[in-house]
mmCIF file of C-alpha atoms and ligand atoms in Angstrom:
data_model
loop_
_atom_site.group_PDB
_atom_site.id
_atom_site.type_symbol
_atom_site.label_atom_id
_atom_site.label_comp_id
_atom_site.label_asym_id
_atom_site.label_seq_id
_atom_site.Cartn_x
_atom_site.Cartn_y
_atom_site.Cartn_z
ATOM 1 C CA MET A 29 -17.410 33.229 25.229
ATOM 2 C CA ARG A 30 -16.679 34.088 28.870
ATOM 3 C CA SER A 31 -13.999 32.589 31.048
ATOM 4 C CA ILE A 32 -14.547 32.422 34.780
ATOM 5 C CA LYS A 33 -10.948 33.015 35.647
ATOM 6 C CA ASN A 34 -9.036 34.688 32.923
ATOM 7 C CA GLY A 35 -5.787 33.445 34.393
ATOM 8 C CA ARG A 36 -6.749 29.888 33.476
ATOM 9 C CA MET A 37 -7.872 30.575 29.960
ATOM 10 C CA THR A 38 -5.860 29.044 27.191
ATOM 11 C CA GLU A 39 -5.687 31.008 23.991
ATOM 12 C CA LEU A 40 -8.948 29.642 22.595
ATOM 13 C CA GLY A 41 -10.796 28.564 25.716
ATOM 14 C CA LEU A 42 -9.885 24.882 25.597
ATOM 15 C CA GLY A 43 -9.006 23.150 28.836
ATOM 16 C CA SER A 44 -10.633 25.814 30.957
ATOM 17 C CA ILE A 45 -14.137 26.673 32.026
ATOM 18 C CA VAL A 46 -16.126 28.610 29.463
ATOM 19 C CA GLU A 47 -19.744 29.665 29.769
ATOM 20 C CA ILE A 48 -21.344 28.693 26.424
ATOM 21 C CA SER A 49 -24.864 29.723 27.447
ATOM 22 C CA ARG A 50 -26.340 31.075 30.665
ATOM 23 C CA ASN A 51 -25.319 28.638 33.433
ATOM 24 C CA VAL A 52 -24.081 26.101 30.888
ATOM 25 C CA TYR A 53 -20.333 25.574 30.982
ATOM 26 C CA SER A 54 -17.797 23.773 28.857
ATOM 27 C CA VAL A 55 -15.510 21.968 31.321
ATOM 28 C CA GLY A 56 -13.592 19.786 28.886
ATOM 29 C CA THR A 57 -9.971 18.723 29.008
ATOM 30 C CA VAL A 58 -7.376 18.774 26.236
ATOM 31 C CA ASP A 59 -4.929 15.976 25.419
ATOM 32 C CA LYS A 60 -2.440 17.474 23.000
ATOM 33 C CA ASP A 61 0.072 14.653 23.475
ATOM 34 C CA ARG A 62 -2.115 11.728 22.440
ATOM 35 C CA ARG A 63 -0.983 10.362 19.078
ATOM 36 C CA LEU A 64 -3.210 7.330 18.555
ATOM 37 C CA PHE A 65 -6.839 6.543 19.225
ATOM 38 C CA ASP A 66 -7.929 2.927 19.709
ATOM 39 C CA SER A 67 -4.248 2.104 19.023
ATOM 40 C CA LEU A 68 -5.111 2.678 15.351
ATOM 41 C CA VAL A 69 -6.307 6.144 14.425
ATOM 42 C CA PRO A 70 -3.571 8.798 14.154
ATOM 43 C CA LEU A 71 -4.126 12.003 16.145
ATOM 44 C CA PRO A 72 -1.599 14.494 14.712
ATOM 45 C CA GLU A 73 -2.691 17.305 17.040
ATOM 46 C CA GLY A 74 -4.154 15.247 19.906
ATOM 47 C CA THR A 75 -7.806 15.493 20.880
ATOM 48 C CA THR A 76 -10.192 16.956 23.427
ATOM 49 C CA TYR A 77 -12.496 15.209 25.868
ATOM 50 C CA ASN A 78 -15.335 17.696 26.143
ATOM 51 C CA ALA A 79 -17.678 17.714 29.115
ATOM 52 C CA TYR A 80 -20.434 20.151 30.039
ATOM 53 C CA LEU A 81 -21.893 21.421 33.275
ATOM 54 C CA VAL A 82 -25.555 22.448 33.300
ATOM 55 C CA MET A 83 -26.668 24.367 36.378
ATOM 56 C CA GLY A 84 -30.399 24.644 36.973
ATOM 57 C CA LYS A 85 -32.014 26.567 39.816
ATOM 58 C CA GLN A 86 -32.215 23.413 41.947
ATOM 59 C CA LYS A 87 -29.954 20.771 40.422
ATOM 60 C CA THR A 88 -26.623 20.532 38.622
ATOM 61 C CA ALA A 89 -25.712 17.948 35.987
ATOM 62 C CA LEU A 90 -22.373 17.044 34.449
ATOM 63 C CA ILE A 91 -22.689 15.754 30.885
ATOM 64 C CA ASP A 92 -19.901 13.248 30.137
ATOM 65 C CA THR A 93 -16.539 13.309 31.927
ATOM 66 C CA THR A 94 -13.040 12.662 30.579
ATOM 67 C CA ASN A 95 -10.320 10.152 29.755
ATOM 68 C CA PRO A 96 -8.527 8.254 32.558
ATOM 69 C CA GLY A 97 -5.612 10.359 33.787
ATOM 70 C CA PHE A 98 -7.511 13.654 33.442
ATOM 71 C CA GLU A 99 -9.791 13.235 36.470
ATOM 72 C CA LYS A 100 -8.071 15.902 38.558
ATOM 73 C CA SER A 101 -8.055 18.384 35.667
ATOM 74 C CA LEU A 102 -11.808 17.940 35.242
ATOM 75 C CA GLU A 103 -12.340 18.309 38.984
ATOM 76 C CA ASP A 104 -10.265 21.506 39.087
ATOM 77 C CA ILE A 105 -12.083 23.022 36.102
ATOM 78 C CA ILE A 106 -15.509 22.308 37.632
ATOM 79 C CA ARG A 107 -14.341 23.705 40.966
ATOM 80 C CA GLU A 108 -14.040 27.134 39.374
ATOM 81 C CA VAL A 109 -17.812 27.429 39.237
ATOM 82 C CA THR A 110 -19.109 24.912 41.766
ATOM 83 C CA ASN A 111 -18.018 22.274 44.250
ATOM 84 C CA PRO A 112 -17.860 18.909 42.382
ATOM 85 C CA ALA A 113 -19.137 17.266 45.571
ATOM 86 C CA ASP A 114 -22.447 19.071 44.972
ATOM 87 C CA LEU A 115 -23.172 17.487 41.583
ATOM 88 C CA ASP A 116 -26.647 15.956 41.495
ATOM 89 C CA TYR A 117 -26.347 14.056 38.225
ATOM 90 C CA VAL A 118 -23.621 12.675 35.985
ATOM 91 C CA ILE A 119 -25.016 12.069 32.498
ATOM 92 C CA MET A 120 -23.295 9.247 30.622
ATOM 93 C CA ASN A 121 -24.095 9.687 26.927
ATOM 94 C CA HIS A 122 -21.518 7.031 26.055
ATOM 95 C CA ALA A 123 -19.598 4.465 28.123
ATOM 96 C CA GLU A 124 -16.281 4.525 26.233
ATOM 97 C CA PRO A 125 -13.491 5.486 28.638
ATOM 98 C CA ASP A 126 -12.470 8.705 26.845
ATOM 99 C CA HIS A 127 -15.772 10.194 28.050
ATOM 100 C CA ALA A 128 -16.710 7.963 30.963
ATOM 101 C CA GLY A 129 -13.285 7.136 32.415
ATOM 102 C CA ALA A 130 -13.612 9.773 35.144
ATOM 103 C CA ILE A 131 -17.069 8.633 36.258
ATOM 104 C CA PRO A 132 -15.726 6.653 39.247
ATOM 105 C CA HIS A 133 -13.764 9.725 40.402
ATOM 106 C CA MET A 134 -16.715 12.094 40.007
ATOM 107 C CA MET A 135 -19.173 9.690 41.636
ATOM 108 C CA THR A 136 -16.793 9.288 44.575
ATOM 109 C CA LEU A 137 -16.482 13.056 44.985
ATOM 110 C CA ALA A 138 -20.212 13.614 44.582
ATOM 111 C CA LYS A 139 -21.501 11.048 47.028
ATOM 112 C CA ASN A 140 -25.161 11.866 46.383
ATOM 113 C CA ALA A 141 -24.931 12.060 42.614
ATOM 114 C CA THR A 142 -26.964 9.762 40.381
ATOM 115 C CA LEU A 143 -25.590 8.404 37.131
ATOM 116 C CA VAL A 144 -28.054 8.900 34.274
ATOM 117 C CA THR A 145 -27.782 6.692 31.206
ATOM 118 C CA THR A 146 -29.634 4.242 28.957
ATOM 119 C CA LYS A 147 -30.541 0.725 30.048
ATOM 120 C CA ILE A 148 -27.563 -0.738 28.190
ATOM 121 C CA GLY A 149 -25.417 2.106 29.517
ATOM 122 C CA ALA A 150 -26.320 1.140 33.101
ATOM 123 C CA LYS A 151 -25.019 -2.375 32.520
ATOM 124 C CA MET A 152 -21.822 -0.983 31.003
ATOM 125 C CA ALA A 153 -21.414 1.467 33.899
ATOM 126 C CA ASP A 154 -21.500 -1.520 36.225
ATOM 127 C CA THR A 155 -19.088 -3.583 34.096
ATOM 128 C CA TYR A 156 -16.574 -0.834 33.348
ATOM 129 C CA TYR A 157 -16.875 1.533 36.304
ATOM 130 C CA LYS A 158 -18.502 -0.504 39.094
ATOM 131 C CA ILE A 159 -21.375 1.968 39.495
ATOM 132 C CA PRO A 160 -24.106 0.057 41.360
ATOM 133 C CA ALA A 161 -27.723 -0.024 40.217
ATOM 134 C CA ASP A 162 -28.896 1.964 43.264
ATOM 135 C CA ARG A 163 -26.821 4.942 42.080
ATOM 136 C CA THR A 164 -27.998 4.698 38.479
ATOM 137 C CA ARG A 165 -31.140 6.048 36.821
ATOM 138 C CA THR A 166 -31.961 4.633 33.405
ATOM 139 C CA VAL A 167 -33.632 6.819 30.827
ATOM 140 C CA ALA A 168 -35.328 6.096 27.513
ATOM 141 C CA ASP A 169 -36.139 8.112 24.431
ATOM 142 C CA GLY A 170 -37.924 11.358 25.318
ATOM 143 C CA ASP A 171 -37.403 11.143 29.092
ATOM 144 C CA THR A 172 -36.574 14.429 30.775
ATOM 145 C CA LEU A 173 -34.688 15.480 33.870
ATOM 146 C CA ASP A 174 -35.750 18.710 35.551
ATOM 147 C CA LEU A 175 -32.905 20.790 36.962
ATOM 148 C CA GLY A 176 -35.074 23.811 37.804
ATOM 149 C CA GLY A 177 -35.590 26.234 34.928
ATOM 150 C CA LYS A 178 -33.650 23.869 32.691
ATOM 151 C CA ALA A 179 -34.682 20.325 31.765
ATOM 152 C CA LEU A 180 -32.494 17.800 29.992
ATOM 153 C CA ARG A 181 -34.175 15.637 27.354
ATOM 154 C CA PHE A 182 -32.655 12.319 26.339
ATOM 155 C CA ILE A 183 -32.577 10.948 22.814
ATOM 156 C CA GLU A 184 -31.557 7.340 22.318
ATOM 157 C CA ALA A 185 -29.080 7.072 19.455
ATOM 158 C CA PRO A 186 -27.833 3.483 19.602
ATOM 159 C CA MET A 187 -24.763 2.220 17.746
ATOM 160 C CA LEU A 188 -23.212 5.643 17.325
ATOM 161 C CA HIS A 189 -20.914 3.985 17.803
ATOM 162 C CA TRP A 190 -21.604 1.700 20.802
ATOM 163 C CA PRO A 191 -24.969 0.119 21.663
ATOM 164 C CA GLU A 192 -25.648 2.366 24.671
ATOM 165 C CA THR A 193 -25.078 5.755 23.007
ATOM 166 C CA MET A 194 -27.574 8.576 23.507
ATOM 167 C CA PHE A 195 -27.751 12.331 22.975
ATOM 168 C CA THR A 196 -28.797 14.918 25.576
ATOM 169 C CA TYR A 197 -30.748 17.997 24.518
ATOM 170 C CA LEU A 198 -31.248 21.184 26.491
ATOM 171 C CA PRO A 199 -34.299 22.951 25.007
ATOM 172 C CA GLU A 200 -34.086 26.100 27.140
ATOM 173 C CA ASP A 201 -30.681 26.895 25.646
ATOM 174 C CA ARG A 202 -31.216 25.017 22.350
ATOM 175 C CA ILE A 203 -28.047 22.976 22.768
ATOM 176 C CA LEU A 204 -27.542 19.378 21.646
ATOM 177 C CA PHE A 205 -24.887 17.288 23.412
ATOM 178 C CA PRO A 206 -24.342 14.305 21.055
ATOM 179 C CA CYS A 207 -21.028 12.982 22.468
ATOM 180 C CA ASP A 208 -19.009 11.352 19.626
ATOM 181 C CA PHE A 209 -21.537 12.236 16.893
ATOM 182 C CA PHE A 210 -20.417 15.452 15.111
ATOM 183 C CA GLY A 211 -17.015 15.145 16.809
ATOM 184 C CA SER A 212 -13.544 15.836 15.439
ATOM 185 C CA HIS A 213 -10.026 15.362 16.731
ATOM 186 C CA VAL A 214 -9.234 19.079 16.639
ATOM 187 C CA THR A 215 -7.567 21.019 19.445
ATOM 188 C CA ASN A 216 -6.916 24.401 17.861
ATOM 189 C CA GLY A 217 -10.306 26.051 18.077
ATOM 190 C CA PHE A 218 -13.151 26.320 20.552
ATOM 191 C CA TYR A 219 -15.983 27.209 18.153
ATOM 192 C CA ASP A 220 -16.437 25.818 14.652
ATOM 193 C CA ASP A 221 -15.863 29.142 12.895
ATOM 194 C CA GLU A 222 -12.416 29.356 14.465
ATOM 195 C CA VAL A 223 -11.176 26.313 12.509
ATOM 196 C CA LYS A 224 -10.979 26.798 8.747
ATOM 197 C CA ASP A 225 -10.692 23.161 7.657
ATOM 198 C CA LEU A 226 -12.880 21.716 10.417
ATOM 199 C CA ILE A 227 -15.178 19.796 8.065
ATOM 200 C CA VAL A 228 -12.173 17.952 6.617
ATOM 201 C CA HIS A 229 -11.328 16.797 10.159
ATOM 202 C CA ALA A 230 -14.976 15.985 10.851
ATOM 203 C CA GLN A 231 -15.101 13.872 7.671
ATOM 204 C CA GLU A 232 -12.033 11.953 8.820
ATOM 205 C CA TYR A 233 -13.649 11.372 12.218
ATOM 206 C CA PHE A 234 -16.867 10.209 10.547
ATOM 207 C CA GLY A 235 -14.892 7.816 8.331
ATOM 208 C CA GLU A 236 -13.003 6.303 11.255
ATOM 209 C CA ILE A 237 -15.796 6.011 13.802
ATOM 210 C CA LEU A 238 -19.262 6.369 12.289
ATOM 211 C CA MET A 239 -19.110 5.241 8.639
ATOM 212 C CA PRO A 240 -19.865 1.580 9.496
ATOM 213 C CA PHE A 241 -23.081 2.748 11.209
ATOM 214 C CA ARG A 242 -24.540 4.930 8.463
ATOM 215 C CA SER A 243 -28.086 3.587 8.795
ATOM 216 C CA MET A 244 -28.071 4.344 12.531
ATOM 217 C CA ALA A 245 -26.677 7.808 11.773
ATOM 218 C CA GLN A 246 -29.573 8.405 9.375
ATOM 219 C CA LYS A 247 -32.063 7.414 12.090
ATOM 220 C CA ALA A 248 -30.422 9.736 14.601
ATOM 221 C CA LEU A 249 -30.436 12.639 12.137
ATOM 222 C CA GLU A 250 -34.127 12.026 11.500
ATOM 223 C CA LYS A 251 -34.808 12.125 15.260
ATOM 224 C CA ILE A 252 -33.087 15.472 15.734
ATOM 225 C CA LYS A 253 -34.143 17.184 12.504
ATOM 226 C CA ASP A 254 -36.925 19.219 14.125
ATOM 227 C CA LEU A 255 -34.982 20.261 17.219
ATOM 228 C CA GLN A 256 -34.202 23.907 17.549
ATOM 229 C CA MET A 257 -30.437 24.004 17.781
ATOM 230 C CA GLU A 258 -28.352 27.058 18.402
ATOM 231 C CA LYS A 259 -25.330 24.975 19.319
ATOM 232 C CA ILE A 260 -24.131 21.433 18.875
ATOM 233 C CA ALA A 261 -21.650 20.597 21.612
ATOM 234 C CA PRO A 262 -19.895 17.284 20.856
ATOM 235 C CA SER A 263 -17.387 15.552 23.087
ATOM 236 C CA HIS A 264 -14.402 15.890 20.751
ATOM 237 C CA GLY A 265 -13.335 19.089 19.024
ATOM 238 C CA PRO A 266 -15.027 22.447 18.569
ATOM 239 C CA ILE A 267 -18.588 23.387 19.465
ATOM 240 C CA TYR A 268 -20.745 24.267 16.451
ATOM 241 C CA ARG A 269 -22.460 27.603 16.935
ATOM 242 C CA ASN A 270 -23.389 27.269 13.251
ATOM 243 C CA PRO A 271 -25.082 23.828 13.408
ATOM 244 C CA GLU A 272 -25.886 23.773 9.680
ATOM 245 C CA ARG A 273 -22.172 23.712 8.999
ATOM 246 C CA ILE A 274 -22.005 20.105 10.255
ATOM 247 C CA LEU A 275 -25.631 18.975 9.768
ATOM 248 C CA GLU A 276 -25.458 19.324 5.990
ATOM 249 C CA PRO A 277 -22.312 17.192 5.416
ATOM 250 C CA TYR A 278 -23.464 14.645 8.025
ATOM 251 C CA SER A 279 -26.665 14.185 6.036
ATOM 252 C CA ARG A 280 -24.626 13.472 2.879
ATOM 253 C CA TRP A 281 -22.189 11.148 4.629
ATOM 254 C CA ALA A 282 -24.881 9.229 6.502
ATOM 255 C CA ASN A 283 -26.842 8.786 3.267
ATOM 256 C CA GLY A 284 -23.725 7.386 1.585
ATOM 257 C CA GLU A 285 -23.670 10.064 -1.116
ATOM 258 C CA THR A 286 -20.549 9.599 -3.207
ATOM 259 C CA LYS A 287 -18.736 11.708 -5.770
ATOM 260 C CA GLN A 288 -17.192 10.781 -9.115
ATOM 261 C CA LYS A 289 -14.133 9.862 -7.133
ATOM 262 C CA ALA A 290 -11.853 6.863 -6.649
ATOM 263 C CA THR A 291 -9.582 6.212 -3.695
ATOM 264 C CA ILE A 292 -6.487 4.266 -4.677
ATOM 265 C CA VAL A 293 -4.717 2.396 -1.907
ATOM 266 C CA TYR A 294 -1.687 0.314 -2.718
ATOM 267 C CA VAL A 295 1.637 -1.087 -1.636
ATOM 268 C CA SER A 296 4.523 -2.032 -3.899
ATOM 269 C CA MET A 297 7.856 -3.794 -3.320
ATOM 270 C CA TRP A 298 9.704 -3.395 -6.647
ATOM 271 C CA LYS A 299 7.466 -0.789 -8.317
ATOM 272 C CA SER A 300 5.565 -3.282 -10.507
ATOM 273 C CA THR A 301 2.262 -2.808 -8.639
ATOM 274 C CA GLU A 302 3.018 0.913 -8.420
ATOM 275 C CA LYS A 303 3.329 1.156 -12.239
ATOM 276 C CA MET A 304 -0.030 -0.600 -12.568
ATOM 277 C CA VAL A 305 -1.614 1.768 -10.066
ATOM 278 C CA HIS A 306 -0.197 4.823 -11.790
ATOM 279 C CA ALA A 307 -1.522 3.625 -15.136
ATOM 280 C CA ILE A 308 -5.085 3.373 -13.850
ATOM 281 C CA ALA A 309 -4.725 6.668 -11.949
ATOM 282 C CA GLU A 310 -3.761 8.451 -15.190
ATOM 283 C CA THR A 311 -6.693 6.947 -17.057
ATOM 284 C CA LEU A 312 -9.198 7.829 -14.343
ATOM 285 C CA THR A 313 -7.866 11.382 -14.128
ATOM 286 C CA SER A 314 -7.953 11.891 -17.885
ATOM 287 C CA ASP A 315 -11.548 10.610 -17.873
ATOM 288 C CA GLY A 316 -12.525 13.275 -15.335
ATOM 289 C CA ILE A 317 -12.581 11.154 -12.174
ATOM 290 C CA GLU A 318 -11.237 12.725 -8.983
ATOM 291 C CA ILE A 319 -8.617 10.475 -7.416
ATOM 292 C CA THR A 320 -6.787 10.272 -4.135
ATOM 293 C CA GLU A 321 -3.805 7.925 -3.971
ATOM 294 C CA TYR A 322 -2.205 6.403 -0.884
ATOM 295 C CA ASN A 323 0.869 4.218 -0.551
ATOM 296 C CA MET A 324 0.168 2.133 2.540
ATOM 297 C CA ALA A 325 3.877 2.147 3.413
ATOM 298 C CA SER A 326 3.538 5.786 4.461
ATOM 299 C CA ALA A 327 -0.175 6.644 4.449
ATOM 300 C CA SER A 328 -2.203 7.723 7.463
ATOM 301 C CA LEU A 329 -5.183 5.428 8.018
ATOM 302 C CA GLY A 330 -7.144 8.528 8.993
ATOM 303 C CA ASP A 331 -6.593 10.091 5.551
ATOM 304 C CA VAL A 332 -7.675 6.889 3.825
ATOM 305 C CA ALA A 333 -10.801 6.648 6.012
ATOM 306 C CA ARG A 334 -11.677 10.279 5.226
ATOM 307 C CA ASP A 335 -11.493 9.737 1.458
ATOM 308 C CA LEU A 336 -13.484 6.525 1.629
ATOM 309 C CA VAL A 337 -16.444 8.522 3.018
ATOM 310 C CA ASP A 338 -17.346 9.993 -0.398
ATOM 311 C CA SER A 339 -15.540 7.793 -2.962
ATOM 312 C CA ARG A 340 -17.605 5.842 -5.468
ATOM 313 C CA ALA A 341 -14.778 3.439 -6.278
ATOM 314 C CA ILE A 342 -11.732 1.897 -4.651
ATOM 315 C CA VAL A 343 -8.593 0.613 -6.368
ATOM 316 C CA LEU A 344 -6.600 -1.839 -4.268
ATOM 317 C CA GLY A 345 -3.051 -2.611 -5.364
ATOM 318 C CA ALA A 346 -0.854 -5.210 -3.659
ATOM 319 C CA PRO A 347 1.823 -7.668 -4.755
ATOM 320 C CA THR A 348 1.782 -11.303 -3.766
ATOM 321 C CA VAL A 349 4.034 -12.183 -0.849
ATOM 322 C CA LEU A 350 4.351 -15.821 0.242
ATOM 323 C CA GLY A 351 1.123 -16.891 -1.423
ATOM 324 C CA GLY A 352 -1.086 -14.019 -0.277
ATOM 325 C CA ALA A 353 -1.447 -10.251 -0.438
ATOM 326 C CA HIS A 354 1.367 -8.107 0.966
ATOM 327 C CA PRO A 355 0.426 -7.515 4.653
ATOM 328 C CA LEU A 356 -0.091 -3.780 4.082
ATOM 329 C CA GLY A 357 -2.340 -4.522 1.099
ATOM 330 C CA LEU A 358 -4.310 -6.887 3.267
ATOM 331 C CA GLN A 359 -4.490 -4.214 5.961
ATOM 332 C CA ALA A 360 -5.977 -1.785 3.419
ATOM 333 C CA THR A 361 -8.475 -4.427 2.306
ATOM 334 C CA ASN A 362 -9.470 -5.169 5.884
ATOM 335 C CA LEU A 363 -9.887 -1.454 6.522
ATOM 336 C CA VAL A 364 -12.357 -1.292 3.638
ATOM 337 C CA LYS A 365 -14.129 -4.371 4.962
ATOM 338 C CA VAL A 366 -14.595 -3.093 8.512
ATOM 339 C CA LEU A 367 -15.303 0.578 7.731
ATOM 340 C CA ARG A 368 -17.995 -0.378 5.183
ATOM 341 C CA PRO A 369 -17.617 2.667 2.931
ATOM 342 C CA PRO A 370 -20.401 3.497 0.448
ATOM 343 C CA ALA A 371 -18.196 2.760 -2.602
ATOM 344 C CA ARG A 372 -19.988 0.759 -5.321
ATOM 345 C CA PHE A 373 -17.038 -0.463 -7.364
ATOM 346 C CA ALA A 374 -13.546 -1.863 -6.845
ATOM 347 C CA VAL A 375 -10.588 -2.832 -8.994
ATOM 348 C CA ILE A 376 -7.729 -5.048 -7.837
ATOM 349 C CA LEU A 377 -4.221 -4.758 -9.288
ATOM 350 C CA SER A 378 -1.375 -7.089 -8.377
ATOM 351 C CA SER A 379 1.995 -8.395 -9.504
ATOM 352 C CA TYR A 380 3.822 -11.539 -8.465
ATOM 353 C CA GLY A 381 7.259 -13.102 -8.838
ATOM 354 C CA TRP A 382 6.682 -16.852 -9.044
ATOM 355 C CA GLY A 383 3.167 -17.544 -7.848
ATOM 356 C CA GLY A 384 0.026 -15.463 -7.351
ATOM 357 C CA GLY A 385 -2.430 -15.355 -4.487
ATOM 358 C CA ALA A 386 -2.962 -11.686 -3.644
ATOM 359 C CA VAL A 387 -5.965 -11.162 -5.931
ATOM 360 C CA ARG A 388 -7.769 -14.234 -4.618
ATOM 361 C CA GLN A 389 -7.184 -13.204 -1.002
ATOM 362 C CA ILE A 390 -8.382 -9.632 -1.581
ATOM 363 C CA GLN A 391 -11.462 -10.900 -3.442
ATOM 364 C CA GLU A 392 -12.264 -13.300 -0.619
ATOM 365 C CA THR A 393 -11.817 -10.562 1.997
ATOM 366 C CA LEU A 394 -14.138 -8.185 0.151
ATOM 367 C CA GLY A 395 -16.580 -11.005 -0.669
ATOM 368 C CA PRO A 396 -19.261 -10.206 1.949
ATOM 369 C CA SER A 397 -19.278 -6.489 1.070
ATOM 370 C CA LYS A 398 -21.683 -4.904 -1.410
ATOM 371 C CA ILE A 399 -18.799 -3.589 -3.503
ATOM 372 C CA GLU A 400 -18.794 -4.892 -7.081
ATOM 373 C CA ILE A 401 -15.340 -5.912 -8.263
ATOM 374 C CA VAL A 402 -15.309 -4.493 -11.789
ATOM 375 C CA GLY A 403 -12.032 -6.150 -12.694
ATOM 376 C CA ALA A 404 -8.825 -7.677 -11.342
ATOM 377 C CA ILE A 405 -5.493 -7.833 -13.135
ATOM 378 C CA GLN A 406 -2.412 -9.624 -11.941
ATOM 379 C CA VAL A 407 0.860 -9.694 -13.866
ATOM 380 C CA ASN A 408 4.053 -11.698 -13.555
ATOM 381 C CA GLY A 409 6.952 -9.345 -12.794
ATOM 382 C CA PRO A 410 6.937 -5.792 -14.146
ATOM 383 C CA PRO A 411 3.875 -4.952 -16.281
ATOM 384 C CA SER A 412 4.484 -5.132 -20.052
ATOM 385 C CA ASP A 413 3.146 -2.568 -22.511
ATOM 386 C CA ASN A 414 0.300 -4.967 -23.203
ATOM 387 C CA ASP A 415 -0.430 -5.241 -19.487
ATOM 388 C CA ILE A 416 -0.486 -1.457 -19.177
ATOM 389 C CA GLU A 417 -2.881 -1.248 -22.110
ATOM 390 C CA GLY A 418 -5.172 -3.745 -20.380
ATOM 391 C CA ILE A 419 -5.053 -1.722 -17.156
ATOM 392 C CA LYS A 420 -5.945 1.449 -19.084
ATOM 393 C CA GLN A 421 -8.933 -0.312 -20.639
ATOM 394 C CA LEU A 422 -10.036 -1.421 -17.162
ATOM 395 C CA GLY A 423 -9.585 2.172 -15.995
ATOM 396 C CA LYS A 424 -11.907 3.364 -18.780
ATOM 397 C CA THR A 425 -14.510 0.773 -17.807
ATOM 398 C CA LEU A 426 -14.273 1.862 -14.166
ATOM 399 C CA ALA A 427 -14.562 5.555 -15.084
ATOM 400 C CA LYS A 428 -17.680 4.775 -17.142
ATOM 401 C CA ARG A 429 -19.296 2.857 -14.283
ATOM 402 C CA ILE A 430 -18.482 5.670 -11.828
ATOM 403 C CA LYS A 431 -20.081 8.247 -14.147
ATOM 404 C CA GLU A 432 -23.181 6.159 -14.818
ATOM 405 C CA GLU A 433 -23.843 5.616 -11.118
ATOM 406 C CA LYS A 434 -25.747 8.278 -9.206
HETATM 407 FE FE1 FEO B 296 -14.961 9.430 21.946
HETATM 408 FE FE2 FEO B 296 -16.505 6.505 21.414
HETATM 409 O O1 FEO B 296 -15.496 7.708 22.354
#
């Protein structure tokens, strides 16, 4: 890792220019203060908006840009190695503003630059960033762009996680630039081996962003499986100089491989639902099932999403409030619905004061999913000893189903 101006280097090379291969530079920006992504996903340590500069003998390309508000930082970082006005190409792997938000700024600075993106990306570049067709070059799977001694190759990877997404590959340096794919919201390391628990963060990112598109992820992994890769340089988080470290778990996650594990997500008002949840948690644990348990009143959605990536079962617990599920229980159910985790089985536990409704609403919400509801128990008021016994029996049935399933 080499910095161009040591005075600008942060401790680990983030937010400054770093040469990651000969004439290939990381020019990403760091947003340590951001606390939410998509107004939903918690970012405890912020995130990075990675961008890369590839300088051939004749042409220079910028791969992805940055989030709105960081345009000047990106410009200043690039200026340490070249004049941004001299850019020949801006590659848009993905149109979402955290990577493409500075495209208008860069295209204004570099008056002769061409935006390179997929056909759908070109339409989005017009809609979002007002880049006209005569400044855009559309590329398809396998197209290349010669920079002189270095040639970028484009790999369409749609729905990861927008319809226009593509990867860019640089064969001369064996680097893949996959934008969001393989990303993580990590700001405390530049290379993968500098972050001990990186794969935990990457799993959370996969759960939040890519889990609903597992079949498209499988197709993309198939497309890149024969590429020679010395580095994978995503647009959030550290660069992998040990690509296998992320390729192996991505293969498992994309294939929907689950463990003998249940994620329990619940909310309780007067501890009745909580007692029910704890009863099934004890049974599952004593039957050898790994469990993770989240009270929605305090849980991070990111943690829940991470555990849904490899859980074979989900337990949803929510009391009835005003004829339906408690709003936080419904939020958990909706999260399961939209993230489409690979879980095969679910159990619903609920208590009510004077009229039920939560179980029906949760069942209806999960209806279109492929998750089999193994059982649902609702009790009036606090669970009796008999109720607890019934929940334990249901727990044993669930544990058996989890173990039988491969
Ligand atoms: Fe990191 Fe889909 O943007």
